[in-house]
Structure formats: structure tokens, C-alpha cells
Amino acid sequence: MDYQVEIEGGARFVAAPSEDSVLRAALRAGIAFPHECSVGGCGACRYELIEGEVEDLWPDAPGLSERDRRRGKRLACQTRLLGAAKLRVRCDDAYLPAVPPTRITCVLSDRRMLTHDMAALTFESSQPVSFLPGQYALLELPAVRGLRAYSMSNVADGSRTLQFIVRRTRGGAGSGLLVDKLALGSGIMIDGPYGHAYLREAVERPLVCVAGGSGLAPMLSIATRAASLGKTADFFFGGRSVDDLCAQPLLAMLPGFATRLRLHEVISGADASGWTGATGWVHEAVERSVSNDPRAYEYYFAGPPAMIEALQELLMLRLQVPFEQIHFDRFV
Ligand SMILES: Cc1cc2nc3c(=O)[nH]c(=O)nc-3n(C[C@H](O)[C@H](O)[C@H](O)COP(=O)(O)OP(=O)(O)OC[C@H]3O[C@@H](n4cnc5c(N)ncnc54)[C@H](O)[C@@H]3O)c2cc1C
């Protein structure tokens, strides 16, 4: 029997009993449930359970502080409905799914290394895929606890292909499997799309795309679509050493490369031997580039939390760029 779910003072929805988290069940039902990372790291989907019962999928998830736990808060992305429920959460139309998320079976058809620790993976889905440039999906990986978020690096062009760029993290269960072990031909479940840092096609401002490490994936998707629309973009890619740089051959294939689409690669680590390009933090290169008129651009960025915080501080606080011109994903 389906579960009736009520948001206090607001929407109601019906959820079929499933492995779905509260968050995914709500988004599938078209509810504007607040969220960001969907994997327990950010805390944006906190809610209170007023009536009913839920299962806690990851009791120690870092998205909840001790104070949150004492106050009875839960994470919608890490709880599962066990029956009818009433929830307290402030929904906001900004969180309405741009494309309704669905679960599809996909088969790994290709993998190639881009650098010493980043691989490009191609999956073929059982049905045509639909997502906006910059969005991400949740991957269910064999013998890996919990879901992993990875951003699509291609664009949805009516085909069944989903491409990802995954960076192997130290001791990482999901990334280690994807980069080194998952055999070609293996089938996995992919759920998506999710995320709000997608390309705003109707906005005419030139783009600034900033990628740190594997943040390259969503920025490549955005740049690909922007290039096909004839938009102008400055694309910043930050790595620790020359060995991390891999954006050039991927972007060089796009129309307008080096004229409308300009690549700026920046190395932050001490080992810059033989490198004649920019060094330092990638947000410093962005600042040098936009300082004449920072409000003239639409900003997209993805990567590690430290890079995201530096860019937020630069754009929102110091350069006073309006919030609606800034779109980002934090890879927690
Ligand atoms: C929106 C978003 C987009 C991302 N896009 C990319 C991308 O395009 N490319 C890329 O390389 N990385 C991306 N990441 C990071 C990626 O999701 C992983 O965090 C990273 O690959 C490390 O995962 P791991 O399994 O290797 O490491 P691990 O250390 O094994 O796992 C860390 C991740 O697993 C989750 N997790 C850990 N334990 C549990 C548990 N018990 N239950 C449930 N969940 C658990 C955590 O939320 C954390 O995200 C993205 C992250 C986010 C939030």
C-alpha cells in the first residue's frame, strides 16, 4: 500500500514503498524539498518528523550536527519512509526538480584515464536520458554503502549515453571502484538527474566556468552546450600539478575553442617545473580576469569545498555579484 505523506502546512504526496530516501520520494512526486548534495554531507535537506516512522540509513551522516540531532532533526536524503508520515520542512520553489528524476539501469561501455587519478566513464542506459548541463546523478555501486553523486560531463542529446569524470580519492570506495575495478559490461542503477547548478540558457551574459579537479565534469557539460549555442565563456581549470591538467583536449573539440571559449589552466602546487602558465589558486585567476566588471558574467563552478568557499567569498562578498548570477556544486 502506498504511503501518504504530508508536509506541515503545505503539500501532500504519495510514495510507493521502495528503497527511495524521503528526499528522492518527495522530488519524484514533484515536491520542492530543499536539498543540495543528496549524499548526507551538506545538511540542506534537514527536516523534523512530526508523525510516522522512518528508517535512518546513515545515523552518523556529517550533514547533521550534534545540536541538530539533539533537536530531533533528520536528513531527508538519509532516511527512508516506513509508512504514512507528517514532516516539518520549509519547501521552496527554487528546489523544484528541473527534470523529474528516474532510476535507470546502465551498462559501463567505456573507461579511459584522463590523468593519473581521473577517468572518463561512459554508460549506456536502457532508455534515452534527460538532464540539464551541470546536473548530477546518484550511482548505486556494488558492495558500496550509500549512493555516490557524480556529475554528467556530456549533454543530453536524445541518446542513451551518460558520461562521467571520476577522480580516485584516497581509500574511496565508490571512486576506487569506478576508476579501477568496475568491469566493462557491468550494469548499475543510476538515479537522476539532480542539482540546480545547471546552465541557464536564456541568460545572455558571458559565462565564467570554474572547475577544480573532477569539478571538470559538470563544467565540461555546461561549456559543451554553451559552445553549441554560440555563447562566450572563460573556462578556468585548477589542478595541483601539470599532471592534473586534462581540460585542453576535451575543450579543444568544441566550436569556438580559443576564440569564444577560452581556457585558463592554473597550477596551485609547488611543483610547477616546466609550466609557463598561471600559478596560484584558481579563484585568484578568476579575480584577475573579471575584476573590470564582475557583474557582467554568469558564474558556474564545481569542485572541492575549499575552492567553492573561496569563490563564494570572492564573488558574493568582495565583488558583490548578485546571488542569482552564481551557480555551484560542492563536491562533499
Ligand atoms: C553534487 C556532487 C557532485 C559530484 N560530482 C563528482 C564528479 O563529477 N566527479 C567526482 O570524481 N566526484 C564527484 N563528487 C564527489 C563524489 O560524490 C564522492 O564523494 C567522491 O568520489 C568520494 O567518494 P568515494 O566513495 O570514493 O569515497 P568514500 O570516502 O568511500 O565515500 C565518501 C562519500 O560517500 C558517502 N558515504 C560514506 N559513507 C556512507 C554511508 N554509510 N551511507 C551513505 N553514504 C555514505 C558520503 O556522502 C561521501 O560523499 C560529487 C559530489 C557531489 C555532492
Tab-separated table of C-alpha atoms and ligand atoms in Angstrom:
chain	number	residue	atom	x	y	z
A	1	MET	CA	0.000	0.000	0.000
A	2	ASP	CA	1.282	3.499	-0.839
A	3	TYR	CA	2.285	5.902	1.946
A	4	GLN	CA	0.507	9.251	2.360
A	5	VAL	CA	2.994	11.972	3.275
A	6	GLU	CA	2.051	15.446	4.464
A	7	ILE	CA	4.325	18.471	4.717
A	8	GLU	CA	3.059	20.526	7.672
A	9	GLY	CA	1.059	23.479	6.391
A	10	GLY	CA	1.715	22.581	2.770
A	11	ALA	CA	1.945	19.888	0.142
A	12	ARG	CA	0.931	16.234	0.339
A	13	PHE	CA	2.331	13.417	-1.721
A	14	VAL	CA	2.025	9.688	-2.141
A	15	ALA	CA	5.124	7.493	-2.023
A	16	ALA	CA	5.276	3.857	-3.014
A	17	PRO	CA	7.180	1.651	-0.538
A	18	SER	CA	10.707	1.492	-2.006
A	19	GLU	CA	14.401	1.944	-1.303
A	20	ASP	CA	13.967	5.673	-2.011
A	21	SER	CA	15.019	8.169	0.619
A	22	VAL	CA	12.416	10.676	1.840
A	23	LEU	CA	14.149	13.245	-0.366
A	24	ARG	CA	14.064	11.198	-3.537
A	25	ALA	CA	10.448	10.134	-2.925
A	26	ALA	CA	9.458	13.798	-2.483
A	27	LEU	CA	11.365	15.032	-5.553
A	28	ARG	CA	9.927	12.241	-7.688
A	29	ALA	CA	6.464	13.414	-6.575
A	30	GLY	CA	7.333	16.962	-7.739
A	31	ILE	CA	7.718	18.419	-4.213
A	32	ALA	CA	10.119	21.388	-3.885
A	33	PHE	CA	12.037	19.749	-0.996
A	34	PRO	CA	15.224	21.657	-0.078
A	35	HIS	CA	18.422	19.770	-0.919
A	36	GLU	CA	21.899	20.177	-2.317
A	37	CYS	CA	24.311	17.201	-2.253
A	38	SER	CA	21.794	14.320	-1.743
A	39	VAL	CA	24.503	12.177	-0.100
A	40	GLY	CA	24.385	13.175	3.570
A	41	GLY	CA	27.149	15.763	3.508
A	42	CYS	CA	25.620	19.231	3.387
A	43	GLY	CA	22.546	19.240	5.657
A	44	ALA	CA	20.388	21.242	3.240
A	45	CYS	CA	17.583	18.610	3.398
A	46	ARG	CA	17.126	18.697	7.221
A	47	TYR	CA	13.566	18.150	8.407
A	48	GLU	CA	11.605	17.177	11.529
A	49	LEU	CA	9.418	14.090	11.703
A	50	ILE	CA	6.126	15.059	13.352
A	51	GLU	CA	4.211	11.799	12.854
A	52	GLY	CA	5.084	8.402	11.449
A	53	GLU	CA	8.196	6.252	11.297
A	54	VAL	CA	11.324	6.401	9.152
A	55	GLU	CA	14.473	4.302	8.883
A	56	ASP	CA	17.774	6.113	9.382
A	57	LEU	CA	20.099	4.982	6.565
A	58	TRP	CA	23.268	6.657	7.869
A	59	PRO	CA	22.922	7.715	11.529
A	60	ASP	CA	26.381	9.359	11.591
A	61	ALA	CA	25.967	11.382	8.387
A	62	PRO	CA	28.099	14.557	8.635
A	63	GLY	CA	25.247	16.737	7.341
A	64	LEU	CA	23.729	16.780	10.861
A	65	SER	CA	25.481	18.470	13.771
A	66	GLU	CA	25.149	17.198	17.366
A	67	ARG	CA	22.839	20.143	18.013
A	68	ASP	CA	20.653	19.128	15.043
A	69	ARG	CA	20.439	15.594	16.424
A	70	ARG	CA	19.516	16.842	19.911
A	71	ARG	CA	16.756	18.934	18.332
A	72	GLY	CA	15.346	15.888	16.509
A	73	LYS	CA	16.413	16.926	13.014
A	74	ARG	CA	16.852	14.285	10.306
A	75	LEU	CA	18.275	14.257	6.809
A	76	ALA	CA	15.735	13.571	4.070
A	77	CYS	CA	18.479	12.065	1.876
A	78	GLN	CA	19.447	9.592	4.622
A	79	THR	CA	16.024	8.467	5.897
A	80	ARG	CA	13.503	6.129	4.301
A	81	LEU	CA	9.730	6.108	4.846
A	82	LEU	CA	8.279	3.100	6.678
A	83	GLY	CA	4.660	4.273	6.466
A	84	ALA	CA	2.471	7.379	6.367
A	85	ALA	CA	4.252	10.440	7.780
A	86	LYS	CA	3.953	14.127	8.569
A	87	LEU	CA	7.089	16.248	8.113
A	88	ARG	CA	8.115	19.778	9.046
A	89	VAL	CA	10.307	21.448	6.406
A	90	ARG	CA	10.258	24.750	4.554
A	91	CYS	CA	9.790	23.930	0.855
A	92	ASP	CA	10.879	26.459	-1.732
A	93	ASP	CA	10.060	26.524	-5.448
A	94	ALA	CA	13.772	27.012	-6.175
A	95	TYR	CA	14.142	23.295	-5.363
A	96	LEU	CA	11.516	22.039	-7.801
A	97	PRO	CA	13.197	19.349	-9.918
A	98	ALA	CA	14.082	20.864	-13.313
A	99	VAL	CA	13.745	17.374	-14.802
A	100	PRO	CA	11.874	14.640	-12.841
A	101	PRO	CA	14.455	12.128	-11.531
A	102	THR	CA	14.151	8.455	-12.529
A	103	ARG	CA	16.130	5.271	-11.827
A	104	ILE	CA	17.568	3.591	-14.897
A	105	THR	CA	19.799	0.592	-15.466
A	106	CYS	CA	23.045	1.497	-17.208
A	107	VAL	CA	25.944	-0.566	-18.535
A	108	LEU	CA	29.563	0.595	-18.388
A	109	SER	CA	30.688	0.682	-22.022
A	110	ASP	CA	33.976	2.588	-21.916
A	111	ARG	CA	36.588	3.909	-19.498
A	112	ARG	CA	39.791	5.786	-20.222
A	113	MET	CA	42.236	7.522	-17.929
A	114	LEU	CA	42.465	11.313	-18.385
A	115	THR	CA	45.216	11.772	-15.786
A	116	HIS	CA	46.969	9.623	-13.168
A	117	ASP	CA	43.829	9.727	-10.975
A	118	MET	CA	40.888	10.814	-13.156
A	119	ALA	CA	38.942	8.580	-15.524
A	120	ALA	CA	36.243	9.322	-18.087
A	121	LEU	CA	33.475	6.711	-17.934
A	122	THR	CA	30.702	6.096	-20.448
A	123	PHE	CA	27.476	4.290	-19.542
A	124	GLU	CA	24.730	3.241	-21.931
A	125	SER	CA	21.260	3.456	-20.444
A	126	SER	CA	18.282	1.217	-21.134
A	127	GLN	CA	16.315	4.289	-22.257
A	128	PRO	CA	17.006	7.833	-23.589
A	129	VAL	CA	18.351	10.089	-20.853
A	130	SER	CA	17.224	13.577	-19.933
A	131	PHE	CA	19.177	16.102	-17.862
A	132	LEU	CA	20.373	19.699	-17.991
A	133	PRO	CA	24.057	20.587	-18.456
A	134	GLY	CA	25.662	20.753	-14.997
A	135	GLN	CA	23.341	18.298	-13.215
A	136	TYR	CA	24.421	15.155	-11.365
A	137	ALA	CA	23.166	11.614	-10.791
A	138	LEU	CA	23.273	9.192	-7.862
A	139	LEU	CA	25.042	5.913	-8.590
A	140	GLU	CA	24.256	2.649	-6.787
A	141	LEU	CA	27.540	0.758	-6.797
A	142	PRO	CA	28.015	-2.923	-5.940
A	143	ALA	CA	29.293	-3.519	-2.377
A	144	VAL	CA	29.445	0.258	-1.680
A	145	ARG	CA	27.387	1.543	1.253
A	146	GLY	CA	25.176	4.505	0.277
A	147	LEU	CA	24.871	6.278	-3.052
A	148	ARG	CA	27.570	8.361	-4.726
A	149	ALA	CA	26.924	11.637	-6.577
A	150	TYR	CA	28.682	12.149	-9.920
A	151	SER	CA	28.021	14.931	-12.424
A	152	MET	CA	27.379	14.174	-16.060
A	153	SER	CA	30.140	15.501	-18.335
A	154	ASN	CA	28.216	15.147	-21.611
A	155	VAL	CA	24.947	16.760	-22.710
A	156	ALA	CA	21.580	15.061	-23.172
A	157	ASP	CA	21.149	14.939	-26.943
A	158	GLY	CA	18.369	12.375	-27.220
A	159	SER	CA	20.819	9.487	-26.882
A	160	ARG	CA	21.137	6.863	-24.119
A	161	THR	CA	24.662	7.896	-23.146
A	162	LEU	CA	25.757	9.181	-19.741
A	163	GLN	CA	29.377	10.239	-19.287
A	164	PHE	CA	31.171	10.979	-16.018
A	165	ILE	CA	34.636	12.097	-14.958
A	166	VAL	CA	35.617	10.463	-11.676
A	167	ARG	CA	38.660	11.245	-9.569
A	168	ARG	CA	40.038	8.452	-7.398
A	169	THR	CA	40.126	9.605	-3.769
A	170	ARG	CA	42.419	8.055	-1.153
A	171	GLY	CA	40.702	4.918	0.193
A	172	GLY	CA	37.479	5.954	-1.576
A	173	ALA	CA	35.096	3.018	-2.027
A	174	GLY	CA	32.991	4.445	-4.854
A	175	SER	CA	35.628	6.330	-6.822
A	176	GLY	CA	38.136	3.468	-6.453
A	177	LEU	CA	35.612	1.037	-7.879
A	178	LEU	CA	34.684	3.292	-10.785
A	179	VAL	CA	38.225	4.302	-11.747
A	180	ASP	CA	39.979	0.962	-11.298
A	181	LYS	CA	37.703	-2.008	-10.873
A	182	LEU	CA	34.193	-1.952	-12.314
A	183	ALA	CA	34.381	-4.268	-15.339
A	184	LEU	CA	33.232	-3.085	-18.750
A	185	GLY	CA	29.782	-4.534	-19.377
A	186	SER	CA	28.759	-4.261	-15.691
A	187	GLY	CA	25.266	-2.943	-15.054
A	188	ILE	CA	24.477	-0.466	-12.273
A	189	MET	CA	21.454	1.591	-11.253
A	190	ILE	CA	21.731	5.347	-11.897
A	191	ASP	CA	19.190	7.748	-10.417
A	192	GLY	CA	18.806	11.295	-11.642
A	193	PRO	CA	19.053	13.994	-12.634
A	194	TYR	CA	19.562	16.129	-9.509
A	195	GLY	CA	21.067	19.550	-8.820
A	196	HIS	CA	20.356	23.212	-9.509
A	197	ALA	CA	23.722	24.413	-10.828
A	198	TYR	CA	22.661	23.866	-14.423
A	199	LEU	CA	23.187	26.128	-17.420
A	200	ARG	CA	20.670	28.988	-17.609
A	201	GLU	CA	20.356	29.008	-21.389
A	202	ALA	CA	18.153	32.100	-21.586
A	203	VAL	CA	20.680	34.324	-19.756
A	204	GLU	CA	22.728	36.310	-22.250
A	205	ARG	CA	25.697	37.204	-20.043
A	206	PRO	CA	29.036	35.551	-20.950
A	207	LEU	CA	29.913	32.582	-18.758
A	208	VAL	CA	32.690	32.062	-16.275
A	209	CYS	CA	33.113	28.315	-15.592
A	210	VAL	CA	35.483	27.249	-12.826
A	211	ALA	CA	36.451	23.620	-12.270
A	212	GLY	CA	38.633	22.215	-9.515
A	213	GLY	CA	39.793	18.627	-10.166
A	214	SER	CA	36.819	16.428	-11.050
A	215	GLY	CA	34.615	19.536	-10.998
A	216	LEU	CA	35.634	19.396	-14.648
A	217	ALA	CA	32.683	17.060	-15.363
A	218	PRO	CA	29.737	19.459	-14.904
A	219	MET	CA	31.738	22.407	-16.288
A	220	LEU	CA	32.523	20.418	-19.448
A	221	SER	CA	28.816	19.660	-19.857
A	222	ILE	CA	27.934	23.349	-19.433
A	223	ALA	CA	30.711	24.503	-21.780
A	224	THR	CA	29.660	21.957	-24.416
A	225	ARG	CA	26.104	23.227	-24.504
A	226	ALA	CA	27.158	26.885	-24.238
A	227	ALA	CA	29.569	26.443	-27.169
A	228	SER	CA	26.846	24.899	-29.321
A	229	LEU	CA	24.616	27.904	-28.535
A	230	GLY	CA	27.376	30.327	-29.601
A	231	LYS	CA	27.852	31.732	-26.100
A	232	THR	CA	31.120	33.222	-24.865
A	233	ALA	CA	32.844	31.517	-21.940
A	234	ASP	CA	36.023	31.786	-19.896
A	235	PHE	CA	36.834	28.320	-18.545
A	236	PHE	CA	39.160	28.087	-15.535
A	237	PHE	CA	40.615	24.742	-14.556
A	238	GLY	CA	42.667	24.361	-11.390
A	239	GLY	CA	44.979	21.462	-10.599
A	240	ARG	CA	47.804	20.831	-8.164
A	241	SER	CA	50.467	20.000	-10.777
A	242	VAL	CA	50.938	19.730	-14.553
A	243	ASP	CA	49.969	16.045	-14.235
A	244	ASP	CA	46.447	17.077	-13.171
A	245	LEU	CA	45.730	19.183	-16.262
A	246	CYS	CA	43.489	17.478	-18.790
A	247	ALA	CA	40.874	20.029	-19.851
A	248	GLN	CA	42.598	21.227	-23.051
A	249	PRO	CA	41.984	18.191	-25.316
A	250	LEU	CA	38.369	17.939	-24.102
A	251	LEU	CA	37.528	21.596	-24.715
A	252	ALA	CA	39.553	21.877	-27.941
A	253	MET	CA	36.899	19.740	-29.674
A	254	LEU	CA	34.173	22.329	-29.020
A	255	PRO	CA	33.146	25.005	-31.554
A	256	GLY	CA	34.729	28.387	-30.888
A	257	PHE	CA	37.590	26.997	-28.792
A	258	ALA	CA	40.296	29.642	-28.177
A	259	THR	CA	38.064	32.422	-29.510
A	260	ARG	CA	34.618	32.364	-27.821
A	261	LEU	CA	35.661	29.594	-25.407
A	262	ARG	CA	38.900	30.493	-23.658
A	263	LEU	CA	40.713	28.033	-21.376
A	264	HIS	CA	42.760	29.261	-18.396
A	265	GLU	CA	44.660	26.495	-16.596
A	266	VAL	CA	46.156	27.202	-13.185
A	267	ILE	CA	48.514	25.145	-11.028
A	268	SER	CA	48.387	25.572	-7.262
A	269	GLY	CA	51.092	23.170	-6.012
A	270	ALA	CA	54.790	23.799	-5.528
A	271	ASP	CA	55.769	21.527	-8.427
A	272	ALA	CA	55.295	23.787	-11.463
A	273	SER	CA	58.542	22.835	-13.209
A	274	GLY	CA	58.300	23.288	-16.968
A	275	TRP	CA	54.956	25.090	-16.596
A	276	THR	CA	54.784	28.566	-18.117
A	277	GLY	CA	51.109	29.242	-17.409
A	278	ALA	CA	49.398	30.731	-14.372
A	279	THR	CA	50.171	29.531	-10.838
A	280	GLY	CA	48.327	30.060	-7.546
A	281	TRP	CA	44.710	29.421	-6.571
A	282	VAL	CA	42.182	29.194	-9.351
A	283	HIS	CA	39.895	31.806	-7.715
A	284	GLU	CA	42.768	34.312	-7.876
A	285	ALA	CA	42.955	33.796	-11.647
A	286	VAL	CA	39.186	34.346	-11.848
A	287	GLU	CA	39.523	37.572	-9.877
A	288	ARG	CA	42.234	38.902	-12.206
A	289	SER	CA	40.093	38.092	-15.231
A	290	VAL	CA	36.733	39.569	-14.140
A	291	SER	CA	37.851	42.468	-11.976
A	292	ASN	CA	36.965	45.150	-14.568
A	293	ASP	CA	33.259	44.324	-14.435
A	294	PRO	CA	32.476	41.303	-12.215
A	295	ARG	CA	28.707	41.690	-12.546
A	296	ALA	CA	28.853	41.232	-16.310
A	297	TYR	CA	29.140	37.417	-16.058
A	298	GLU	CA	27.084	34.347	-15.171
A	299	TYR	CA	29.200	32.143	-12.867
A	300	TYR	CA	29.232	28.336	-12.687
A	301	PHE	CA	31.634	26.352	-10.531
A	302	ALA	CA	32.178	22.866	-9.132
A	303	GLY	CA	34.865	21.197	-7.093
A	304	PRO	CA	36.238	20.729	-3.602
A	305	PRO	CA	34.638	22.628	-0.685
A	306	ALA	CA	37.697	24.886	-0.153
A	307	MET	CA	37.540	26.145	-3.755
A	308	ILE	CA	33.784	26.691	-3.514
A	309	GLU	CA	34.170	28.707	-0.303
A	310	ALA	CA	36.941	30.845	-1.800
A	311	LEU	CA	34.803	31.617	-4.861
A	312	GLN	CA	31.712	32.361	-2.767
A	313	GLU	CA	33.722	34.745	-0.630
A	314	LEU	CA	35.221	36.415	-3.714
A	315	LEU	CA	32.039	36.722	-5.764
A	316	MET	CA	29.329	37.232	-3.152
A	317	LEU	CA	31.157	39.250	-0.507
A	318	ARG	CA	34.045	41.063	-2.159
A	319	LEU	CA	32.824	41.578	-5.728
A	320	GLN	CA	29.109	41.859	-4.796
A	321	VAL	CA	27.913	39.734	-7.701
A	322	PRO	CA	24.129	39.168	-7.357
A	323	PHE	CA	23.363	35.672	-5.957
A	324	GLU	CA	21.182	34.772	-8.932
A	325	GLN	CA	24.240	35.006	-11.224
A	326	ILE	CA	26.108	32.348	-9.198
A	327	HIS	CA	25.544	28.575	-9.554
A	328	PHE	CA	27.718	25.905	-7.931
A	329	ASP	CA	28.068	22.333	-6.701
A	330	ARG	CA	30.205	21.478	-3.707
A	331	PHE	CA	31.745	18.006	-4.048
A	332	VAL	CA	31.365	16.947	-0.377
B	1	LIG	C1	26.704	17.105	-6.161
B	1	LIG	C2	28.005	16.322	-6.228
B	1	LIG	C3	28.572	16.048	-7.459
B	1	LIG	C4	29.770	15.332	-7.525
B	1	LIG	N1	30.338	15.098	-8.742
B	1	LIG	C5	31.520	14.433	-8.828
B	1	LIG	C6	32.146	14.203	-10.102
B	1	LIG	O1	31.623	14.563	-11.151
B	1	LIG	N2	33.317	13.536	-10.101
B	1	LIG	C7	33.945	13.088	-8.939
B	1	LIG	O2	35.007	12.473	-9.009
B	1	LIG	N3	33.361	13.323	-7.724
B	1	LIG	C8	32.172	13.949	-7.641
B	1	LIG	N4	31.584	14.152	-6.421
B	1	LIG	C9	32.205	13.541	-5.221
B	1	LIG	C10	31.735	12.060	-5.116
B	1	LIG	O3	30.340	12.019	-4.901
B	1	LIG	C11	32.369	11.283	-3.949
B	1	LIG	O4	32.203	11.987	-2.742
B	1	LIG	C12	33.846	11.022	-4.163
B	1	LIG	O5	34.045	10.289	-5.365
B	1	LIG	C13	34.394	10.178	-2.990
B	1	LIG	O6	33.603	9.017	-2.895
B	1	LIG	P1	34.271	7.626	-2.507
B	1	LIG	O7	33.202	6.589	-2.452
B	1	LIG	O8	35.415	7.326	-3.372
B	1	LIG	O9	34.854	7.934	-1.059
B	1	LIG	P2	34.305	7.384	0.339
B	1	LIG	O10	35.170	8.044	1.352
B	1	LIG	O11	34.238	5.904	0.327
B	1	LIG	O12	32.819	7.936	0.418
B	1	LIG	C14	32.549	9.309	0.568
B	1	LIG	C15	31.149	9.577	0.098
B	1	LIG	O13	30.274	8.513	0.398
B	1	LIG	C16	29.163	8.924	1.164
B	1	LIG	N5	29.059	7.937	2.270
B	1	LIG	C17	30.068	7.488	3.016
B	1	LIG	N6	29.606	6.575	3.923
B	1	LIG	C18	28.291	6.448	3.725
B	1	LIG	C19	27.254	5.671	4.359
B	1	LIG	N7	27.486	4.837	5.345
B	1	LIG	N8	25.996	5.809	3.895
B	1	LIG	C20	25.717	6.657	2.879
B	1	LIG	N9	26.669	7.426	2.242
B	1	LIG	C21	27.938	7.332	2.677
B	1	LIG	C22	29.463	10.313	1.640
B	1	LIG	O14	28.359	11.145	1.427
B	1	LIG	C23	30.572	10.811	0.751
B	1	LIG	O15	30.028	11.566	-0.296
B	1	LIG	C24	30.387	14.864	-6.333
B	1	LIG	C25	29.794	15.130	-5.090
B	1	LIG	C26	28.614	15.843	-5.041
B	1	LIG	C27	27.983	16.108	-3.696
